[in-house]
């Protein structure tokens, strides 16, 4: 394993199994064609905001800017899939994430996995009983204002994860930082960065059924705007070892995005949604936690990815191997699409704080596991915050 330095990321979600509870093209009810489609509203030159430094980076990697914005970003040939730490590029393509494309972004097919994973490790607690996910109260802006969906493109098509607005100590009250899972930004050991990452807070704020979202105006689906990730970082461990099966890299499966509005308003993300959660990097031990609440937008059946759900349970411990940190685990029936969604518990000051994110779960939904946020997570978080001081 490489050193614990944070690494920059570009974006998407790989199917994790022990399975990634999260993202990508999925069942037909949540949308149509799993492959990426260019929205009809994809503009010409004026719709793509490319700083000179980014133009140079694209050129250095052999990408023609005009071809990129016209659809070259859909080229996923192995030799052209950027992987290394300095290869973060994510130009805004205005209008790409229109309401129908957002609605049709799905989760990938999840491979099966032993639901009793980790049982041979001494620090693994018994498998928790399933906790039925409950629909979050609408409007989401009032009940879970920090929550939303992350959209992105990968080789499998347009995909989706869940995410949380978090506070930025460098910009009190004006954060543009979002917390999600590492596999929502990078494919791990065998892949590279994903593309066209964008965050939509309070997606489908009124909790309309999927049928009513077809052809809906963008302001109904994304009432607080579409926020593109102009920078992202995940852990070095996820990039080095993360994979789609067995939970490889899962104890380090976290990422931080810095975002900017597709259409500038002058306000930060935190000011726009009216809230952000602090991140607790020294959360209490499992035995001292009375409960955790996970929030996400599950997309695999029986869910359709269009509504937010929550599970609350007392956490247990899950150890995938003896050398990696122990993970939190709760009973929860949320499915793919919920990955990256925040886990909230009382922080050191007794107030709600983000203490983990959904990472993995068994093929047959019944529990979820998330990383305990330690020094590696703090290093990623601090690096993103410092970059935009």
Tab-separated table of C-alpha atoms in Angstrom:
chain	number	residue	atom	x	y	z
A	1	UNK	CA	0.000	0.000	0.000
A	2	UNK	CA	1.287	3.445	-0.880
A	3	UNK	CA	1.793	6.270	1.636
A	4	UNK	CA	-1.268	7.898	3.157
A	5	UNK	CA	-1.137	11.050	1.081
A	6	UNK	CA	-4.441	12.369	-0.309
A	7	UNK	CA	-4.912	12.202	-4.052
A	8	UNK	CA	-6.926	14.307	-6.441
A	9	UNK	CA	-9.844	12.700	-8.174
A	10	UNK	CA	-12.098	13.245	-11.202
A	11	UNK	CA	-15.376	11.477	-10.902
A	12	UNK	CA	-17.908	8.545	-11.094
A	13	UNK	CA	-19.022	5.518	-9.197
A	14	UNK	CA	-17.807	2.027	-9.568
A	15	UNK	CA	-20.006	-0.784	-8.363
A	16	UNK	CA	-18.557	-1.842	-5.041
A	17	UNK	CA	-19.408	-5.179	-3.749
A	18	UNK	CA	-19.222	-6.135	-0.903
A	19	UNK	CA	-20.876	-4.080	-3.023
A	20	UNK	CA	-20.797	-0.402	-3.473
A	21	UNK	CA	-24.202	0.719	-2.331
A	22	UNK	CA	-24.247	3.413	-4.767
A	23	UNK	CA	-24.166	4.376	-8.259
A	24	UNK	CA	-24.243	4.098	-11.982
A	25	UNK	CA	-26.549	2.722	-14.623
A	26	UNK	CA	-29.117	0.398	-13.192
A	27	UNK	CA	-32.600	-0.977	-13.395
A	28	UNK	CA	-34.965	0.068	-16.131
A	29	UNK	CA	-37.559	1.612	-13.873
A	30	UNK	CA	-35.179	4.285	-12.670
A	31	UNK	CA	-34.404	5.390	-16.187
A	32	UNK	CA	-33.848	4.369	-19.749
A	33	UNK	CA	-30.676	3.768	-21.710
A	34	UNK	CA	-27.772	3.122	-19.342
A	35	UNK	CA	-25.237	4.675	-21.691
A	36	UNK	CA	-24.430	8.389	-21.541
A	37	UNK	CA	-26.465	10.637	-23.766
A	38	UNK	CA	-25.665	14.208	-24.700
A	39	UNK	CA	-28.544	16.419	-23.658
A	40	UNK	CA	-30.271	18.340	-26.414
A	41	UNK	CA	-29.419	21.511	-24.548
A	42	UNK	CA	-25.673	20.849	-24.760
A	43	UNK	CA	-24.392	24.228	-25.921
A	44	UNK	CA	-21.566	25.305	-28.100
A	45	UNK	CA	-18.497	27.273	-27.157
A	46	UNK	CA	-20.237	29.603	-24.728
A	47	UNK	CA	-21.488	26.742	-22.550
A	48	UNK	CA	-18.075	25.442	-21.508
A	49	UNK	CA	-16.029	27.412	-19.002
A	50	UNK	CA	-12.381	26.454	-19.456
A	51	UNK	CA	-9.597	28.304	-17.635
A	52	UNK	CA	-6.285	28.537	-19.490
A	53	UNK	CA	-4.622	26.132	-17.046
A	54	UNK	CA	-7.264	23.502	-17.771
A	55	UNK	CA	-6.924	24.020	-21.513
A	56	UNK	CA	-3.198	23.358	-21.174
A	57	UNK	CA	-3.830	20.218	-19.102
A	58	UNK	CA	-6.280	18.840	-21.656
A	59	UNK	CA	-3.822	19.603	-24.434
A	60	UNK	CA	-0.980	17.929	-22.527
A	61	UNK	CA	-3.026	14.732	-22.388
A	62	UNK	CA	-3.812	14.874	-26.081
A	63	UNK	CA	-7.420	16.033	-25.735
A	64	UNK	CA	-8.795	18.554	-28.205
A	65	UNK	CA	-10.983	21.022	-26.313
A	66	UNK	CA	-13.520	21.432	-29.109
A	67	UNK	CA	-13.873	17.669	-29.458
A	68	UNK	CA	-14.082	17.230	-25.650
A	69	UNK	CA	-17.035	19.565	-25.238
A	70	UNK	CA	-18.656	18.027	-28.319
A	71	UNK	CA	-18.633	14.553	-26.788
A	72	UNK	CA	-15.014	13.346	-26.732
A	73	UNK	CA	-15.374	13.012	-22.946
A	74	UNK	CA	-17.309	9.805	-23.741
A	75	UNK	CA	-14.091	8.160	-24.939
A	76	UNK	CA	-13.216	5.583	-22.271
A	77	UNK	CA	-10.360	3.809	-24.047
A	78	UNK	CA	-8.012	2.449	-21.410
A	79	UNK	CA	-5.026	4.447	-22.626
A	80	UNK	CA	-7.029	7.684	-22.518
A	81	UNK	CA	-8.677	7.179	-19.117
A	82	UNK	CA	-6.790	9.555	-16.826
A	83	UNK	CA	-5.771	7.961	-13.550
A	84	UNK	CA	-2.879	9.751	-11.870
A	85	UNK	CA	-3.106	12.232	-9.018
A	86	UNK	CA	-2.543	15.347	-11.098
A	87	UNK	CA	-4.989	14.426	-13.835
A	88	UNK	CA	-8.080	16.121	-12.415
A	89	UNK	CA	-10.044	17.780	-15.221
A	90	UNK	CA	-13.771	18.508	-15.098
A	91	UNK	CA	-14.819	21.423	-17.331
A	92	UNK	CA	-18.379	22.638	-16.893
A	93	UNK	CA	-20.611	21.651	-19.802
A	94	UNK	CA	-23.593	23.902	-19.267
A	95	UNK	CA	-26.930	22.144	-19.607
A	96	UNK	CA	-25.455	18.633	-19.816
A	97	UNK	CA	-27.297	17.518	-16.690
A	98	UNK	CA	-30.828	18.323	-17.770
A	99	UNK	CA	-33.774	16.920	-15.744
A	100	UNK	CA	-34.305	13.839	-17.902
A	101	UNK	CA	-30.609	12.945	-17.905
A	102	UNK	CA	-30.522	13.318	-14.120
A	103	UNK	CA	-33.636	11.183	-13.752
A	104	UNK	CA	-32.195	8.476	-15.995
A	105	UNK	CA	-28.833	8.219	-14.195
A	106	UNK	CA	-28.851	4.854	-12.473
A	107	UNK	CA	-26.855	2.481	-10.285
A	108	UNK	CA	-24.724	-0.327	-11.750
A	109	UNK	CA	-25.529	-4.006	-11.458
A	110	UNK	CA	-24.286	-5.078	-8.066
A	111	UNK	CA	-22.312	-8.334	-7.843
A	112	UNK	CA	-23.319	-10.731	-5.081
A	113	UNK	CA	-21.328	-10.934	-1.874
A	114	UNK	CA	-21.360	-12.892	1.342
A	115	UNK	CA	-23.697	-10.994	3.688
A	116	UNK	CA	-21.614	-12.266	6.634
A	117	UNK	CA	-18.401	-10.689	5.338
A	118	UNK	CA	-15.940	-10.000	8.120
A	119	UNK	CA	-17.378	-12.572	10.516
A	120	UNK	CA	-13.990	-14.231	10.985
A	121	UNK	CA	-12.389	-11.025	12.251
A	122	UNK	CA	-12.290	-10.676	16.012
A	123	UNK	CA	-13.534	-7.073	15.986
A	124	UNK	CA	-16.581	-7.769	13.802
A	125	UNK	CA	-19.915	-7.668	15.603
A	126	UNK	CA	-22.857	-9.907	14.655
A	127	UNK	CA	-24.640	-9.034	11.414
A	128	UNK	CA	-27.301	-6.431	12.278
A	129	UNK	CA	-30.978	-7.040	11.672
A	130	UNK	CA	-32.289	-5.199	8.595
A	131	UNK	CA	-33.766	-1.770	9.291
A	132	UNK	CA	-36.391	-0.690	6.771
A	133	UNK	CA	-35.473	2.563	5.053
A	134	UNK	CA	-38.018	5.319	5.674
A	135	UNK	CA	-38.813	8.106	3.238
A	136	UNK	CA	-37.316	11.443	4.277
A	137	UNK	CA	-39.876	14.139	4.911
A	138	UNK	CA	-40.554	16.503	2.016
A	139	UNK	CA	-39.626	19.182	1.295
A	140	UNK	CA	-36.069	17.941	1.700
A	141	UNK	CA	-34.785	21.480	2.046
A	142	UNK	CA	-36.417	21.556	5.474
A	143	UNK	CA	-35.753	18.025	6.711
A	144	UNK	CA	-32.349	17.158	5.153
A	145	UNK	CA	-31.069	20.404	3.587
A	146	UNK	CA	-27.450	19.203	3.441
A	147	UNK	CA	-28.278	16.093	1.380
A	148	UNK	CA	-28.339	15.686	-2.374
A	149	UNK	CA	-27.224	13.621	-5.348
A	150	UNK	CA	-23.926	13.449	-7.228
A	151	UNK	CA	-24.166	12.803	-10.969
A	152	UNK	CA	-21.252	11.688	-13.146
A	153	UNK	CA	-20.275	9.730	-16.232
A	154	UNK	CA	-18.198	6.577	-16.519
A	155	UNK	CA	-17.623	3.753	-19.004
A	156	UNK	CA	-20.952	2.181	-18.007
A	157	UNK	CA	-22.946	5.345	-18.660
A	158	UNK	CA	-24.379	8.164	-16.572
A	159	UNK	CA	-24.329	7.303	-12.868
A	160	UNK	CA	-25.431	8.600	-9.504
A	161	UNK	CA	-24.387	8.639	-5.842
A	162	UNK	CA	-25.529	10.518	-2.753
A	163	UNK	CA	-23.611	13.273	-0.943
A	164	UNK	CA	-23.655	15.860	1.852
A	165	UNK	CA	-22.810	19.562	2.136
A	166	UNK	CA	-20.140	19.975	4.834
A	167	UNK	CA	-18.683	22.992	6.588
A	168	UNK	CA	-15.381	24.492	5.440
A	169	UNK	CA	-13.322	25.938	8.319
A	170	UNK	CA	-11.534	28.221	5.847
A	171	UNK	CA	-14.857	29.812	4.855
A	172	UNK	CA	-17.227	29.859	7.860
A	173	UNK	CA	-20.834	30.019	6.716
A	174	UNK	CA	-19.765	29.982	3.063
A	175	UNK	CA	-18.691	26.424	2.319
A	176	UNK	CA	-18.512	24.979	-1.193
A	177	UNK	CA	-17.456	21.528	0.009
A	178	UNK	CA	-19.332	18.251	-0.451
A	179	UNK	CA	-18.619	14.844	1.129
A	180	UNK	CA	-19.205	11.576	-0.723
A	181	UNK	CA	-17.644	8.124	-1.251
A	182	UNK	CA	-14.293	7.523	-2.950
A	183	UNK	CA	-15.864	5.118	-5.430
A	184	UNK	CA	-18.102	7.974	-6.544
A	185	UNK	CA	-15.068	9.822	-7.912
A	186	UNK	CA	-12.589	7.124	-8.927
A	187	UNK	CA	-12.844	3.516	-10.128
A	188	UNK	CA	-10.014	2.385	-7.850
A	189	UNK	CA	-7.195	-0.007	-8.628
A	190	UNK	CA	-8.298	-1.000	-12.111
A	191	UNK	CA	-9.622	2.322	-13.419
A	192	UNK	CA	-9.340	6.079	-13.300
A	193	UNK	CA	-11.204	9.316	-12.712
A	194	UNK	CA	-14.797	9.778	-13.753
A	195	UNK	CA	-16.164	12.777	-15.638
A	196	UNK	CA	-18.843	15.456	-15.518
A	197	UNK	CA	-19.300	15.264	-11.732
A	198	UNK	CA	-22.036	17.578	-10.507
A	199	UNK	CA	-23.865	17.895	-7.182
A	200	UNK	CA	-27.587	18.680	-6.905
A	201	UNK	CA	-28.701	19.598	-3.366
A	202	UNK	CA	-32.260	18.670	-2.362
A	203	UNK	CA	-32.786	16.796	-5.626
A	204	UNK	CA	-36.543	16.459	-6.293
A	205	UNK	CA	-37.197	18.599	-3.228
A	206	UNK	CA	-40.948	17.956	-3.236
A	207	UNK	CA	-40.501	14.135	-3.499
A	208	UNK	CA	-42.504	13.881	-6.721
A	209	UNK	CA	-42.926	10.374	-8.157
A	210	UNK	CA	-40.690	9.461	-11.106
A	211	UNK	CA	-43.548	9.697	-13.610
A	212	UNK	CA	-44.070	13.350	-12.733
A	213	UNK	CA	-40.399	14.157	-13.237
A	214	UNK	CA	-40.368	13.215	-16.918
A	215	UNK	CA	-40.089	16.463	-18.833
A	216	UNK	CA	-40.139	18.470	-15.586
A	217	UNK	CA	-38.477	21.893	-15.574
A	218	UNK	CA	-34.959	21.941	-14.201
A	219	UNK	CA	-35.918	24.165	-11.267
A	220	UNK	CA	-38.302	21.462	-10.019
A	221	UNK	CA	-35.650	18.745	-10.096
A	222	UNK	CA	-32.749	20.973	-9.020
A	223	UNK	CA	-34.319	23.895	-7.120
A	224	UNK	CA	-30.974	24.985	-5.633
A	225	UNK	CA	-28.976	24.611	-8.804
A	226	UNK	CA	-26.422	22.273	-10.327
A	227	UNK	CA	-22.947	22.556	-8.786
A	228	UNK	CA	-19.966	21.221	-10.748
A	229	UNK	CA	-16.935	19.811	-8.975
A	230	UNK	CA	-13.943	21.981	-9.854
A	231	UNK	CA	-11.729	19.896	-7.554
A	232	UNK	CA	-11.967	16.494	-5.899
A	233	UNK	CA	-9.776	14.331	-3.695
A	234	UNK	CA	-10.014	10.798	-2.407
A	235	UNK	CA	-7.660	8.619	-0.396
A	236	UNK	CA	-4.464	7.169	-1.780
A	237	UNK	CA	-5.592	3.810	-0.406
A	238	UNK	CA	-8.798	3.842	-2.425
A	239	UNK	CA	-6.933	4.591	-5.657
A	240	UNK	CA	-4.317	1.917	-4.918
A	241	UNK	CA	-6.596	-0.899	-3.730
A	242	UNK	CA	-10.260	-0.031	-4.317
A	243	UNK	CA	-12.289	-2.503	-6.315
A	244	UNK	CA	-15.791	-3.680	-7.251
A	245	UNK	CA	-15.845	-6.823	-5.105
A	246	UNK	CA	-14.942	-7.968	-1.619
A	247	UNK	CA	-14.850	-4.524	-0.078
A	248	UNK	CA	-11.264	-3.796	-1.199
A	249	UNK	CA	-10.318	-0.276	-0.085
A	250	UNK	CA	-13.657	0.269	1.652
A	251	UNK	CA	-12.197	1.487	4.997
A	252	UNK	CA	-10.770	4.426	2.992
A	253	UNK	CA	-13.759	4.913	0.698
A	254	UNK	CA	-14.387	8.640	1.136
A	255	UNK	CA	-13.938	11.754	-0.999
A	256	UNK	CA	-14.324	15.519	-0.794
A	257	UNK	CA	-15.507	17.732	-3.646
A	258	UNK	CA	-15.154	21.468	-4.024
A	259	UNK	CA	-17.998	22.762	-6.173
A	260	UNK	CA	-18.933	25.828	-8.173
A	261	UNK	CA	-22.383	26.735	-9.541
A	262	UNK	CA	-23.070	26.018	-13.196
A	263	UNK	CA	-24.646	29.439	-13.336
A	264	UNK	CA	-22.989	31.805	-10.873
A	265	UNK	CA	-25.172	33.425	-8.239
A	266	UNK	CA	-22.506	35.013	-6.066
A	267	UNK	CA	-23.546	32.833	-3.138
A	268	UNK	CA	-21.733	29.805	-1.758
A	269	UNK	CA	-23.344	26.373	-1.651
A	270	UNK	CA	-23.836	26.621	2.107
A	271	UNK	CA	-25.514	30.024	1.770
A	272	UNK	CA	-27.701	28.699	-1.039
A	273	UNK	CA	-29.024	25.663	0.841
A	274	UNK	CA	-28.903	27.347	4.234
A	275	UNK	CA	-26.993	24.627	6.045
A	276	UNK	CA	-23.857	22.460	6.198
A	277	UNK	CA	-22.710	19.743	8.593
A	278	UNK	CA	-19.401	19.730	10.458
A	279	UNK	CA	-17.227	16.648	9.892
A	280	UNK	CA	-16.206	14.707	13.009
A	281	UNK	CA	-12.769	13.118	12.564
A	282	UNK	CA	-12.622	11.668	16.048
A	283	UNK	CA	-16.056	10.164	16.392
A	284	UNK	CA	-16.837	8.168	19.536
A	285	UNK	CA	-16.132	4.450	19.567
A	286	UNK	CA	-18.993	2.206	18.476
A	287	UNK	CA	-19.792	1.258	22.048
A	288	UNK	CA	-20.433	4.909	22.942
A	289	UNK	CA	-22.764	5.661	20.018
A	290	UNK	CA	-26.468	5.298	20.639
A	291	UNK	CA	-27.399	5.645	16.993
A	292	UNK	CA	-26.464	6.847	13.511
A	293	UNK	CA	-28.711	8.073	10.706
A	294	UNK	CA	-27.761	7.392	7.075
A	295	UNK	CA	-29.409	9.413	4.300
A	296	UNK	CA	-29.343	8.653	0.586
A	297	UNK	CA	-31.186	8.264	-2.700
A	298	UNK	CA	-31.360	4.474	-3.260
A	299	UNK	CA	-31.869	3.617	-6.921
A	300	UNK	CA	-31.906	-0.186	-7.193
A	301	UNK	CA	-35.235	-1.988	-6.761
A	302	UNK	CA	-37.491	-1.604	-4.904
A	303	UNK	CA	-36.436	2.067	-5.021
A	304	UNK	CA	-36.111	4.249	-8.117
A	305	UNK	CA	-33.492	6.844	-7.133
A	306	UNK	CA	-35.852	9.790	-7.214
A	307	UNK	CA	-36.566	10.146	-3.479
A	308	UNK	CA	-34.458	10.456	-0.334
A	309	UNK	CA	-34.598	7.782	2.368
A	310	UNK	CA	-33.072	7.303	5.820
A	311	UNK	CA	-32.104	4.510	8.207
A	312	UNK	CA	-31.340	4.938	11.905
A	313	UNK	CA	-29.646	2.185	13.909
A	314	UNK	CA	-27.111	1.615	16.645
A	315	UNK	CA	-23.856	0.830	14.828
A	316	UNK	CA	-21.734	-2.270	15.134
A	317	UNK	CA	-18.195	-2.980	13.930
A	318	UNK	CA	-17.090	-4.574	10.662
A	319	UNK	CA	-13.486	-5.601	10.045
A	320	UNK	CA	-12.686	-6.779	6.517
A	321	UNK	CA	-9.087	-7.658	7.369
A	322	UNK	CA	-6.773	-7.352	10.336
A	323	UNK	CA	-4.628	-4.533	8.914
A	324	UNK	CA	-7.311	-2.005	7.917
A	325	UNK	CA	-9.360	0.245	10.231
A	326	UNK	CA	-12.641	-1.115	11.559
A	327	UNK	CA	-15.750	0.194	9.763
A	328	UNK	CA	-19.132	1.190	11.153
A	329	UNK	CA	-22.072	-1.041	10.195
A	330	UNK	CA	-25.816	-0.500	10.577
A	331	UNK	CA	-28.932	-2.385	9.560
A	332	UNK	CA	-30.485	-0.702	6.509
A	333	UNK	CA	-32.407	-1.758	3.397
A	334	UNK	CA	-31.238	1.102	1.171
A	335	UNK	CA	-29.832	-0.137	-2.137
A	336	UNK	CA	-27.494	1.055	-4.899
A	337	UNK	CA	-27.573	4.834	-5.355
A	338	UNK	CA	-27.253	5.501	-1.625
A	339	UNK	CA	-23.427	5.296	-1.666
A	340	UNK	CA	-21.679	8.411	-0.522
A	341	UNK	CA	-24.660	9.532	1.524
A	342	UNK	CA	-23.779	10.996	4.913
A	343	UNK	CA	-24.026	9.213	8.270
A	344	UNK	CA	-24.905	11.617	11.062
A	345	UNK	CA	-24.424	11.195	14.806
A	346	UNK	CA	-23.670	13.391	17.792
A	347	UNK	CA	-20.173	14.832	17.535
A	348	UNK	CA	-17.780	15.626	20.375
A	349	UNK	CA	-19.833	18.733	21.213
A	350	UNK	CA	-23.072	16.763	21.256
A	351	UNK	CA	-24.370	18.401	18.064
A	352	UNK	CA	-25.123	16.591	14.774
A	353	UNK	CA	-22.017	15.921	12.691
A	354	UNK	CA	-21.082	13.827	9.683
A	355	UNK	CA	-19.170	10.813	10.994
A	356	UNK	CA	-19.141	8.472	7.975
A	357	UNK	CA	-20.605	7.796	4.527
A	358	UNK	CA	-22.239	4.809	2.900
A	359	UNK	CA	-19.602	2.618	1.263
A	360	UNK	CA	-20.587	-1.049	0.966
A	361	UNK	CA	-23.341	-3.543	1.633
A	362	UNK	CA	-24.348	-7.088	0.644
A	363	UNK	CA	-25.952	-7.846	-2.717
A	364	UNK	CA	-29.246	-8.462	-0.948
A	365	UNK	CA	-29.788	-5.233	0.947
A	366	UNK	CA	-29.939	-5.619	4.714
A	367	UNK	CA	-27.009	-3.646	6.088
A	368	UNK	CA	-24.622	-0.861	5.122
A	369	UNK	CA	-21.047	-0.154	6.203
A	370	UNK	CA	-19.084	3.079	6.173
A	371	UNK	CA	-15.524	4.130	7.029
A	372	UNK	CA	-14.573	5.582	10.401
A	373	UNK	CA	-13.084	8.968	9.547
A	374	UNK	CA	-9.531	9.162	10.864
A	375	UNK	CA	-6.277	10.951	9.925
A	376	UNK	CA	-6.430	9.887	6.272
A	377	UNK	CA	-9.892	11.395	5.872
A	378	UNK	CA	-8.823	14.564	7.670
A	379	UNK	CA	-5.836	14.867	5.338
A	380	UNK	CA	-8.091	14.745	2.281
A	381	UNK	CA	-10.529	17.239	3.808
A	382	UNK	CA	-7.817	19.692	4.902
A	383	UNK	CA	-6.139	19.581	1.499
A	384	UNK	CA	-9.324	20.554	-0.337
A	385	UNK	CA	-10.101	23.294	2.177
A	386	UNK	CA	-6.569	24.722	1.959
A	387	UNK	CA	-6.614	24.777	-1.847
A	388	UNK	CA	-9.434	27.333	-1.854
A	389	UNK	CA	-8.397	29.574	1.040
